[in-house]
PDB file of C-alpha atoms in Angstrom:
ATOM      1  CA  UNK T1111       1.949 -21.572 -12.394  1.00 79.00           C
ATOM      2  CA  UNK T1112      -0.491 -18.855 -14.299  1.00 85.00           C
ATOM      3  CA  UNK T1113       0.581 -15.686 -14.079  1.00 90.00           C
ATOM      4  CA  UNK T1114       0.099 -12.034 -14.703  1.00 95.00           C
ATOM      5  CA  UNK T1115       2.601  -9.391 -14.392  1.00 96.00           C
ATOM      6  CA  UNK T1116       1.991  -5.792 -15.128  1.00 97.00           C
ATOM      7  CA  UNK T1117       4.729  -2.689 -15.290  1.00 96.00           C
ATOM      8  CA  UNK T1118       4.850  -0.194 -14.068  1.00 96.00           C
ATOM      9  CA  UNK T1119       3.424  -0.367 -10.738  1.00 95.00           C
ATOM     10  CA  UNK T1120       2.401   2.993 -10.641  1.00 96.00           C
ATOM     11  CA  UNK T1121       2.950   5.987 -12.918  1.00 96.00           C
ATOM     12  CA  UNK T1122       2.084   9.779 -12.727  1.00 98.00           C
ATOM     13  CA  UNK T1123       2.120  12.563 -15.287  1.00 97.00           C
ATOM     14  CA  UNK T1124       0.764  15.483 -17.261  1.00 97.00           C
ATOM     15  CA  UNK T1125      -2.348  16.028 -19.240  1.00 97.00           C
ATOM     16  CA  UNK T1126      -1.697  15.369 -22.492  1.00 97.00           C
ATOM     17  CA  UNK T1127       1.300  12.982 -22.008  1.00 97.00           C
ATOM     18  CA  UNK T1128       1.091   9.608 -23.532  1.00 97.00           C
ATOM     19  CA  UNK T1129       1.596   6.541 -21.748  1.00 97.00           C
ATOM     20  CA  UNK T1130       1.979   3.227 -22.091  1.00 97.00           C
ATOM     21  CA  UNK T1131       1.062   0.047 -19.733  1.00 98.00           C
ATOM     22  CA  UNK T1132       2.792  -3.420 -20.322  1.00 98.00           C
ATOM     23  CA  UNK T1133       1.482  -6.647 -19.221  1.00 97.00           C
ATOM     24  CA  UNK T1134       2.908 -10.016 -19.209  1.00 97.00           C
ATOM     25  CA  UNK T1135       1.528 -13.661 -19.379  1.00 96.00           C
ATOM     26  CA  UNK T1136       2.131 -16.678 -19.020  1.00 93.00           C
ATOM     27  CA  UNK T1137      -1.066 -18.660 -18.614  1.00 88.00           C
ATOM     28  CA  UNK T1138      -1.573 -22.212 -19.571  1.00 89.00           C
ATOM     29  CA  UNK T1139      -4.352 -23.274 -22.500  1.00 90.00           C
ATOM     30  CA  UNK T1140      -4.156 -18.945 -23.453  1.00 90.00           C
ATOM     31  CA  UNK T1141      -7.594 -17.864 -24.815  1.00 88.00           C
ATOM     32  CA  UNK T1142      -7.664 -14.375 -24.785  1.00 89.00           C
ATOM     33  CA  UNK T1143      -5.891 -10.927 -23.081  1.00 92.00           C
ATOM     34  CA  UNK T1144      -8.605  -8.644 -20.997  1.00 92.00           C
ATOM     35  CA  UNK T1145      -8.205  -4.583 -19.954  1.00 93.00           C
ATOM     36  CA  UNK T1146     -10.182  -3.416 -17.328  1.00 94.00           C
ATOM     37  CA  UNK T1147      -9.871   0.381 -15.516  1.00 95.00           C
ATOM     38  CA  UNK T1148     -11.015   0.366 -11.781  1.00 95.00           C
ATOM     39  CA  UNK T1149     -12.106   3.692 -10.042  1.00 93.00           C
ATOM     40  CA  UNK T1150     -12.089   3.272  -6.489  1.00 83.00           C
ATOM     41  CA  UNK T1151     -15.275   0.814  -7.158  1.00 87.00           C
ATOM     42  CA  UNK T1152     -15.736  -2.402  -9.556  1.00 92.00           C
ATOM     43  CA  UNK T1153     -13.531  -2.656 -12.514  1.00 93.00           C
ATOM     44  CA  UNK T1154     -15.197  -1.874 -15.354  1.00 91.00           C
ATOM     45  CA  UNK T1155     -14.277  -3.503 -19.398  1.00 89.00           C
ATOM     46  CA  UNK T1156     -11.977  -2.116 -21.548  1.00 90.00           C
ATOM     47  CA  UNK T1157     -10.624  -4.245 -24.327  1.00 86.00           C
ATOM     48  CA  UNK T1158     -10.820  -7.728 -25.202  1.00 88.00           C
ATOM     49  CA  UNK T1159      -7.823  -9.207 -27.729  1.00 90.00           C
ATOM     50  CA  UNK T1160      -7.736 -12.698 -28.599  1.00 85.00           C
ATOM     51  CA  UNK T1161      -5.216 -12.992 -32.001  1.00 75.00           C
ATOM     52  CA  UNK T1162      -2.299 -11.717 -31.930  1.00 76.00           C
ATOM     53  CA  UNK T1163      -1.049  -8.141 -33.449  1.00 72.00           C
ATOM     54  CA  UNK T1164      -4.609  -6.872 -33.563  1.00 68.00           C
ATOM     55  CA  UNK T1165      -4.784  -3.544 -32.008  1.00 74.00           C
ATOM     56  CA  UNK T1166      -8.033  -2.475 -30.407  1.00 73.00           C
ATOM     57  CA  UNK T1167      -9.343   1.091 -30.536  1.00 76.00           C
ATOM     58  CA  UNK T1168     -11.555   3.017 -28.338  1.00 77.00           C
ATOM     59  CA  UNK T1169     -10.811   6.985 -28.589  1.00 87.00           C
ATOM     60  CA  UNK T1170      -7.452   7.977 -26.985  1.00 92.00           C
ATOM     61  CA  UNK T1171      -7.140   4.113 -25.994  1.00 93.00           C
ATOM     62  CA  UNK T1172      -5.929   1.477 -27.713  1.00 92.00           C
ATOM     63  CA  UNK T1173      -4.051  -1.755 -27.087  1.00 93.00           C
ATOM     64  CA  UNK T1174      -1.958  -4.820 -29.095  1.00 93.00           C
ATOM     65  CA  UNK T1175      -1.419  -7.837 -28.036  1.00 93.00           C
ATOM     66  CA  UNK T1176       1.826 -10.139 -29.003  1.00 91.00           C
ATOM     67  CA  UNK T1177       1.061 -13.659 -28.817  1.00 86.00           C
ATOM     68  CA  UNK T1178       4.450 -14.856 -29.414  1.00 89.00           C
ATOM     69  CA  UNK T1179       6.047 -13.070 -27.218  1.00 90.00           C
ATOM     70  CA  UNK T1180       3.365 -13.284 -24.180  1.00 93.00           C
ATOM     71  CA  UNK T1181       2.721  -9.382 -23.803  1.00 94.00           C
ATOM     72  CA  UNK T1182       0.218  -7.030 -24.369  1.00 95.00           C
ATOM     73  CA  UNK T1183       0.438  -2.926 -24.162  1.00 95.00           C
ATOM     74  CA  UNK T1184      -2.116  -0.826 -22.731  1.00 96.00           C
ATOM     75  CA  UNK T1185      -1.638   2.973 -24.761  1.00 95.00           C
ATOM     76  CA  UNK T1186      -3.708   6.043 -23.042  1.00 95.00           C
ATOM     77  CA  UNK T1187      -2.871   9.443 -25.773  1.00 94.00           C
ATOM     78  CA  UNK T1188      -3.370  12.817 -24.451  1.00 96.00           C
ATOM     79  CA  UNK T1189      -4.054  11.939 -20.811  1.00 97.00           C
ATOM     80  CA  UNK T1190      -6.698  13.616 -18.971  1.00 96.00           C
ATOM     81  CA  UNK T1191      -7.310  13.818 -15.173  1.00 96.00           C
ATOM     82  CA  UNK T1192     -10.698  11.303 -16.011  1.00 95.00           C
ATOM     83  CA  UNK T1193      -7.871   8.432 -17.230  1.00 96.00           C
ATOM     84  CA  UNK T1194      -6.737   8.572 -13.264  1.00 97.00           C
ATOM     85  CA  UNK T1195      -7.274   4.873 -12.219  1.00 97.00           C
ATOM     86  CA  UNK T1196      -5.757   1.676 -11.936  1.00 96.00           C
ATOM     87  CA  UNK T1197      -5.507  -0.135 -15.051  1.00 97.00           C
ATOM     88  CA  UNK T1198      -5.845  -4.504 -14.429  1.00 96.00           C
ATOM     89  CA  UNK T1199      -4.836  -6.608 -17.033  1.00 96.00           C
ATOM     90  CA  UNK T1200      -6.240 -10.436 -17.180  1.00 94.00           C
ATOM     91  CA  UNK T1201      -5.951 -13.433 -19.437  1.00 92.00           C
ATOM     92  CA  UNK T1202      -8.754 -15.839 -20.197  1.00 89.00           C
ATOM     93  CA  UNK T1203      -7.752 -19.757 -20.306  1.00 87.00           C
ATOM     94  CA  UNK T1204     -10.247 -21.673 -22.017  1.00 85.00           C
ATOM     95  CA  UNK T1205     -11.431 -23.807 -18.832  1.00 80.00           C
ATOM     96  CA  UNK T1206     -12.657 -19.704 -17.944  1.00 79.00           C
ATOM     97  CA  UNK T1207     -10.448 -18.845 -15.335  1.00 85.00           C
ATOM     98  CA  UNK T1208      -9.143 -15.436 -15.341  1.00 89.00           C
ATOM     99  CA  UNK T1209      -6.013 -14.639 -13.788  1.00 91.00           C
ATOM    100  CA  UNK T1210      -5.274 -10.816 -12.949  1.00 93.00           C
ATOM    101  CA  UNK T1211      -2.129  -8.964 -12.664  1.00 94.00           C
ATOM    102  CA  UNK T1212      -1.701  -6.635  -9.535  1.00 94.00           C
ATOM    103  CA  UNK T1213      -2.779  -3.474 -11.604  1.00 95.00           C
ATOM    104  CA  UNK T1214      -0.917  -0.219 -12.436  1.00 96.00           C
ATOM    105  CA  UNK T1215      -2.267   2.888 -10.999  1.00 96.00           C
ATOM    106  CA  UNK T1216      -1.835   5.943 -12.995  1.00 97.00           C
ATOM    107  CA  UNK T1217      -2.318   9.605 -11.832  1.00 97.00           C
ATOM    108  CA  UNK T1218      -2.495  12.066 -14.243  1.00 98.00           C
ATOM    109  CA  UNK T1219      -1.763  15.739 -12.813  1.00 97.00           C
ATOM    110  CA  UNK T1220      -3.600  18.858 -14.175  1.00 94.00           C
TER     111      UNK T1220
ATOM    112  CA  UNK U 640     -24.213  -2.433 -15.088  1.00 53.00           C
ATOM    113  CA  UNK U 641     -24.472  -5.902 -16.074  1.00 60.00           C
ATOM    114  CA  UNK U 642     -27.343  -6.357 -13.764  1.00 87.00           C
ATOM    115  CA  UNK U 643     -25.000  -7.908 -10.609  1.00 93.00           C
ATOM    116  CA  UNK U 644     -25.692  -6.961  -7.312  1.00 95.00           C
ATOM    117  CA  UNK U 645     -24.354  -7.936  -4.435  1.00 97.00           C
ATOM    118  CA  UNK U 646     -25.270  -7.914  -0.568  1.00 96.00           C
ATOM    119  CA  UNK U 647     -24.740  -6.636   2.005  1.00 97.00           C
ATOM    120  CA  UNK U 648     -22.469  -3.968   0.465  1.00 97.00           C
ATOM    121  CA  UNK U 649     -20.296  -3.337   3.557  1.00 97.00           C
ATOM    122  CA  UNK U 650     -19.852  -6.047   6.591  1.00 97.00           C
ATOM    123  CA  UNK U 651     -18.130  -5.692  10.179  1.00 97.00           C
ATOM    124  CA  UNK U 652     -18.166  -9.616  12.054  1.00 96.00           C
ATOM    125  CA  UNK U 653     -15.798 -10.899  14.540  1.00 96.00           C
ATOM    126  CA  UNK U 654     -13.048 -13.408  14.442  1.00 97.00           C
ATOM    127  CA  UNK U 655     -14.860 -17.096  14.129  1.00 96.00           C
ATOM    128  CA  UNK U 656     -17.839 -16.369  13.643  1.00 96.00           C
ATOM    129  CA  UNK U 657     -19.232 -17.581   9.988  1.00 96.00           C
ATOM    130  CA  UNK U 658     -20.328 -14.974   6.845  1.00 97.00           C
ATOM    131  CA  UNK U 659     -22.457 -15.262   3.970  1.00 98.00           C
ATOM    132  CA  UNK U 660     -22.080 -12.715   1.127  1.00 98.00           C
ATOM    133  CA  UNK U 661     -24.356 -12.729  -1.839  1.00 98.00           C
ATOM    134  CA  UNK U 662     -24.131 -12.372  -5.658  1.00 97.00           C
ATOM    135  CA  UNK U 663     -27.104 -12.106  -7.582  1.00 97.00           C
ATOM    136  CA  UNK U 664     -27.567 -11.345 -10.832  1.00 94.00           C
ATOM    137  CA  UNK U 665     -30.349 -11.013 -13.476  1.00 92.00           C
ATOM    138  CA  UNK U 666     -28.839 -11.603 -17.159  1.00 83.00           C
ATOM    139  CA  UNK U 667     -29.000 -15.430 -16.853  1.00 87.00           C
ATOM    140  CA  UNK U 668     -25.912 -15.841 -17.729  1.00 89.00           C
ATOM    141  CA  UNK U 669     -24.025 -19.218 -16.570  1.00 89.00           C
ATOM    142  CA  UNK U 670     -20.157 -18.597 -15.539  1.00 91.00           C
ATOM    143  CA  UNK U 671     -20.034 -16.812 -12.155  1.00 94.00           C
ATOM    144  CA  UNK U 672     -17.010 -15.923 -10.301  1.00 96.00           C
ATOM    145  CA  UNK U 673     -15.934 -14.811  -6.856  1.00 97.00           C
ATOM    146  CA  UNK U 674     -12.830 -12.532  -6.101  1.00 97.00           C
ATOM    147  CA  UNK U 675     -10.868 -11.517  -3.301  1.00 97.00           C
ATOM    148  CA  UNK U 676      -9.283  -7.918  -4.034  1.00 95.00           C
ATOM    149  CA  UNK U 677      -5.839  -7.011  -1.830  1.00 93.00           C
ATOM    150  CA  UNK U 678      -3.308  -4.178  -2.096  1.00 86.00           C
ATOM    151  CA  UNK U 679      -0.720  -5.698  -3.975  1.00 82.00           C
ATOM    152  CA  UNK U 680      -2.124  -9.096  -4.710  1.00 84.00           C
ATOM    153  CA  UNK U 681      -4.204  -7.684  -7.409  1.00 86.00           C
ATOM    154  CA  UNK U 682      -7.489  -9.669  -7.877  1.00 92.00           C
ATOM    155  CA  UNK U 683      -7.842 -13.197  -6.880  1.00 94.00           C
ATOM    156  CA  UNK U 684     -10.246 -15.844  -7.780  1.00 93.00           C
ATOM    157  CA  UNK U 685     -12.057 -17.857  -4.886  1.00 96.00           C
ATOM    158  CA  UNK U 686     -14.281 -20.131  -6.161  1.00 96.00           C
ATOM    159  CA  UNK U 687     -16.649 -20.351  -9.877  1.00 95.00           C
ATOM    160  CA  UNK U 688     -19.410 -21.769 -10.925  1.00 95.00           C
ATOM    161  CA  UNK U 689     -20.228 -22.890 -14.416  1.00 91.00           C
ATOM    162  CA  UNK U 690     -23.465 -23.732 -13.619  1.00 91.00           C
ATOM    163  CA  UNK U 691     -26.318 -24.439 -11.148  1.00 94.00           C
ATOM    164  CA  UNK U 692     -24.593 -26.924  -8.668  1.00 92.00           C
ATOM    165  CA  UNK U 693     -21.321 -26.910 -10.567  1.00 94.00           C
ATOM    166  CA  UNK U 694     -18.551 -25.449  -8.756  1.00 95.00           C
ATOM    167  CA  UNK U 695     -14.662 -25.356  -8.416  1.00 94.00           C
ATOM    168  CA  UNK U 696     -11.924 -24.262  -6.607  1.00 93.00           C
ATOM    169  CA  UNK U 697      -9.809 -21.232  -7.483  1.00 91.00           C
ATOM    170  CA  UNK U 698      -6.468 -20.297  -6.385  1.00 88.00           C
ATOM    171  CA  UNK U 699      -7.129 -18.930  -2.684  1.00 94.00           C
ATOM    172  CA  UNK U 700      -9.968 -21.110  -1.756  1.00 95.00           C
ATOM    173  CA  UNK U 701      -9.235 -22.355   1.603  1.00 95.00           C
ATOM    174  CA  UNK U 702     -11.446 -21.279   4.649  1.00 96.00           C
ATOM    175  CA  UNK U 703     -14.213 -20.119   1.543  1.00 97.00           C
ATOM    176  CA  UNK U 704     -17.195 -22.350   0.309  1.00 97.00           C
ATOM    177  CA  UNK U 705     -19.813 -21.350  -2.411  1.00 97.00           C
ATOM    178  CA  UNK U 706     -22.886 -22.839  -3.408  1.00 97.00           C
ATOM    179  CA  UNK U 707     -25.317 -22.295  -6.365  1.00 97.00           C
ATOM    180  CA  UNK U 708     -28.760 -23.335  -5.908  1.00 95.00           C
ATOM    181  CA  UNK U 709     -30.146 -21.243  -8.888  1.00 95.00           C
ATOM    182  CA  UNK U 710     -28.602 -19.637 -11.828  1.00 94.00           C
ATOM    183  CA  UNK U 711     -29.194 -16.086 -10.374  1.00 95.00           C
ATOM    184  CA  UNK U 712     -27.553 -16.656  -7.078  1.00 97.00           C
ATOM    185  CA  UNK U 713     -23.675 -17.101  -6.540  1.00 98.00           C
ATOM    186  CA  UNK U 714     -23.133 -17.519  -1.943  1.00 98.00           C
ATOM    187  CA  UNK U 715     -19.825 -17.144  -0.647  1.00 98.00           C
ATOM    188  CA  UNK U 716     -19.604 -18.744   2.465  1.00 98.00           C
ATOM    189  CA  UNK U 717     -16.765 -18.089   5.331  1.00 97.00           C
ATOM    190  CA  UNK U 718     -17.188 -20.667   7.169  1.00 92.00           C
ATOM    191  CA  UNK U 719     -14.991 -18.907  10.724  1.00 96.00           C
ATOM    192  CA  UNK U 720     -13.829 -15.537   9.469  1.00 96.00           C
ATOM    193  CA  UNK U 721      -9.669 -14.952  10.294  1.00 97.00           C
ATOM    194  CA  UNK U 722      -8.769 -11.318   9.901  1.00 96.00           C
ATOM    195  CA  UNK U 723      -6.715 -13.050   6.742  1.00 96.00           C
ATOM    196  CA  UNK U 724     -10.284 -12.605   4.515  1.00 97.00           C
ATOM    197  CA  UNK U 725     -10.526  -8.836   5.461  1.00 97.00           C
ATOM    198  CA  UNK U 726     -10.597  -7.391   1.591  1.00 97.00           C
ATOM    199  CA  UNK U 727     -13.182  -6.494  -0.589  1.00 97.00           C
ATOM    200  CA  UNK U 728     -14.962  -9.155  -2.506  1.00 98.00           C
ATOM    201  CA  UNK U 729     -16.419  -8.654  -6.008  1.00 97.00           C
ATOM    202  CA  UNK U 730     -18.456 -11.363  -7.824  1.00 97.00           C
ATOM    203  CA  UNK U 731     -18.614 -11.054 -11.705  1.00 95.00           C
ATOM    204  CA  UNK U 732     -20.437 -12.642 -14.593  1.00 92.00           C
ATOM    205  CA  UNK U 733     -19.521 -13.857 -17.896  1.00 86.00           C
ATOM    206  CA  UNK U 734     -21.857 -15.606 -20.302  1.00 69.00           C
ATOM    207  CA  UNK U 735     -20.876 -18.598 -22.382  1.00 64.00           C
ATOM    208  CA  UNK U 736     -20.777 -17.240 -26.133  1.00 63.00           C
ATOM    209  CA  UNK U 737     -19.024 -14.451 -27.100  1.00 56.00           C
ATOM    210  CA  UNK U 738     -18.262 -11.773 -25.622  1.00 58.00           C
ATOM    211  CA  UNK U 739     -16.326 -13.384 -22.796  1.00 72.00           C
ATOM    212  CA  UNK U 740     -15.316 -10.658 -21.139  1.00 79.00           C
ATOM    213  CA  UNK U 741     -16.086 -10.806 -17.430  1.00 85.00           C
ATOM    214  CA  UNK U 742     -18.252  -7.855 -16.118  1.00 88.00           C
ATOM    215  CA  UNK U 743     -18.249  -7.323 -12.252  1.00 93.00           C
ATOM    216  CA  UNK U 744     -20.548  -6.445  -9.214  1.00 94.00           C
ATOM    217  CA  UNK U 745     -20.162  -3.491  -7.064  1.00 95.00           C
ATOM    218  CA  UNK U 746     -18.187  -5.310  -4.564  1.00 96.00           C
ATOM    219  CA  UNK U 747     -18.541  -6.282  -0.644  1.00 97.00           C
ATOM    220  CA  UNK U 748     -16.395  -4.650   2.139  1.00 97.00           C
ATOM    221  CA  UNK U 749     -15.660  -6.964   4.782  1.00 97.00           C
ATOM    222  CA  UNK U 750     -13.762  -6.542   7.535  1.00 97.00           C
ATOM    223  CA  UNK U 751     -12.914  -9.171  10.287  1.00 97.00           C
ATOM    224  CA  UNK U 752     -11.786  -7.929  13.756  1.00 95.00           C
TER     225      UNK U 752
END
């Protein structure tokens, strides 16, 4: 069975803490790892990572994905109160089903 | 946005009775999806279309039809609500080259009582 796994759950800390978001896979036919952040609304695109050990960079984010080992990290530097959200991570088979882990929600205090 | 709408944005109905929700989008594009969104399930794929008339089954389909008469319109169909498919529903889009990231609608609120 596909699968998507995420850890933590949930997390909360400072501003300017760093943290880091794991997510597991194990989907059949693999085409490519997805991010998304969701703010109480629609989730909205983060990163896309399709070979393994690339890292993707957008500002304080950034994110590698392992294709050996079946993981991919989510890393948020300097936290700000905006980051507060639940983080999804998916993965792409190539028939185009996506299959989403439960999310972790982070909280970043002031 | 990616030009995805959906309607009607919030829905009350009754146990048995049947719902329609609608996707619609205007970017042409020809994957669409429907999801079912639960507190600790995550997000959940209904049903997908990969074309006009071309449809198929995702992994919590039962009680849930779709049909897609035109490339800008994706219906999810309950066909007798159960308070079971109280959630929030979100269509999204993908197109068929690259990217293939998945952007979504703004999501329906349905509740069955």
């Amino acid at each position: 069975e596909d699968k998507v796994v995420q850890s933590p759950l949930s997390l909360v800390v400072h501003e300017g803490d760093t943290v880091t978001l794991n997510c597991s896979y194990e989907v059949t036919n693999f085409r490519s790892l997805l991010w998304y952040k969701q703010e109480k609304k629609a989730p909205t695109f983060l990163f896309m990572l399709t070979s393994s050990g690339i890292e993707k960079k957008s500002g304080r984010l950034s994110s590698i994905l392992d294709k050996k080992e079946l993981f991919s990290i989510l890393n948020i530097t300097a936290t700000q109160t905006g980051d507060s959200a639940i983080y999804l991570c998916a993965s792409a088979n190539t028939g185009n089903q996506f299959y989403f882990g439960t999310g972790t929600s982070l909280t970043v205090i002031p | 946005d990616a030009g995805i709408t959906q309607s009607p944005r919030h829905k009350v109905t009754e146990t048995g009775t049947p719902v329609t929700l609608r996707c619609h989008q205007t970017e042409n594009h020809r994957y669409m999806y429907w999801y079912r969104q639960d507190p600790g399930h995550g997000l959940r794929l209904i049903h997908y279309s990969y074309g006009v008339k071309d449809t198929d089954k995702g992994e919590v389909s039962d009680g849930y039809s779709v049909s897609r008469s035109k490339t800008e319109d994706f219906l999810l169909t309950l066909e007798s609500a159960t308070s079971s498919q109280t959630s929030v529903y979100f269509c999204a889009i993908r197109g068929t080259g690259s990217p293939l990231e998945q952007y979504f609608g703004p999501g329906t609120r349905l509740t069955v009582t």
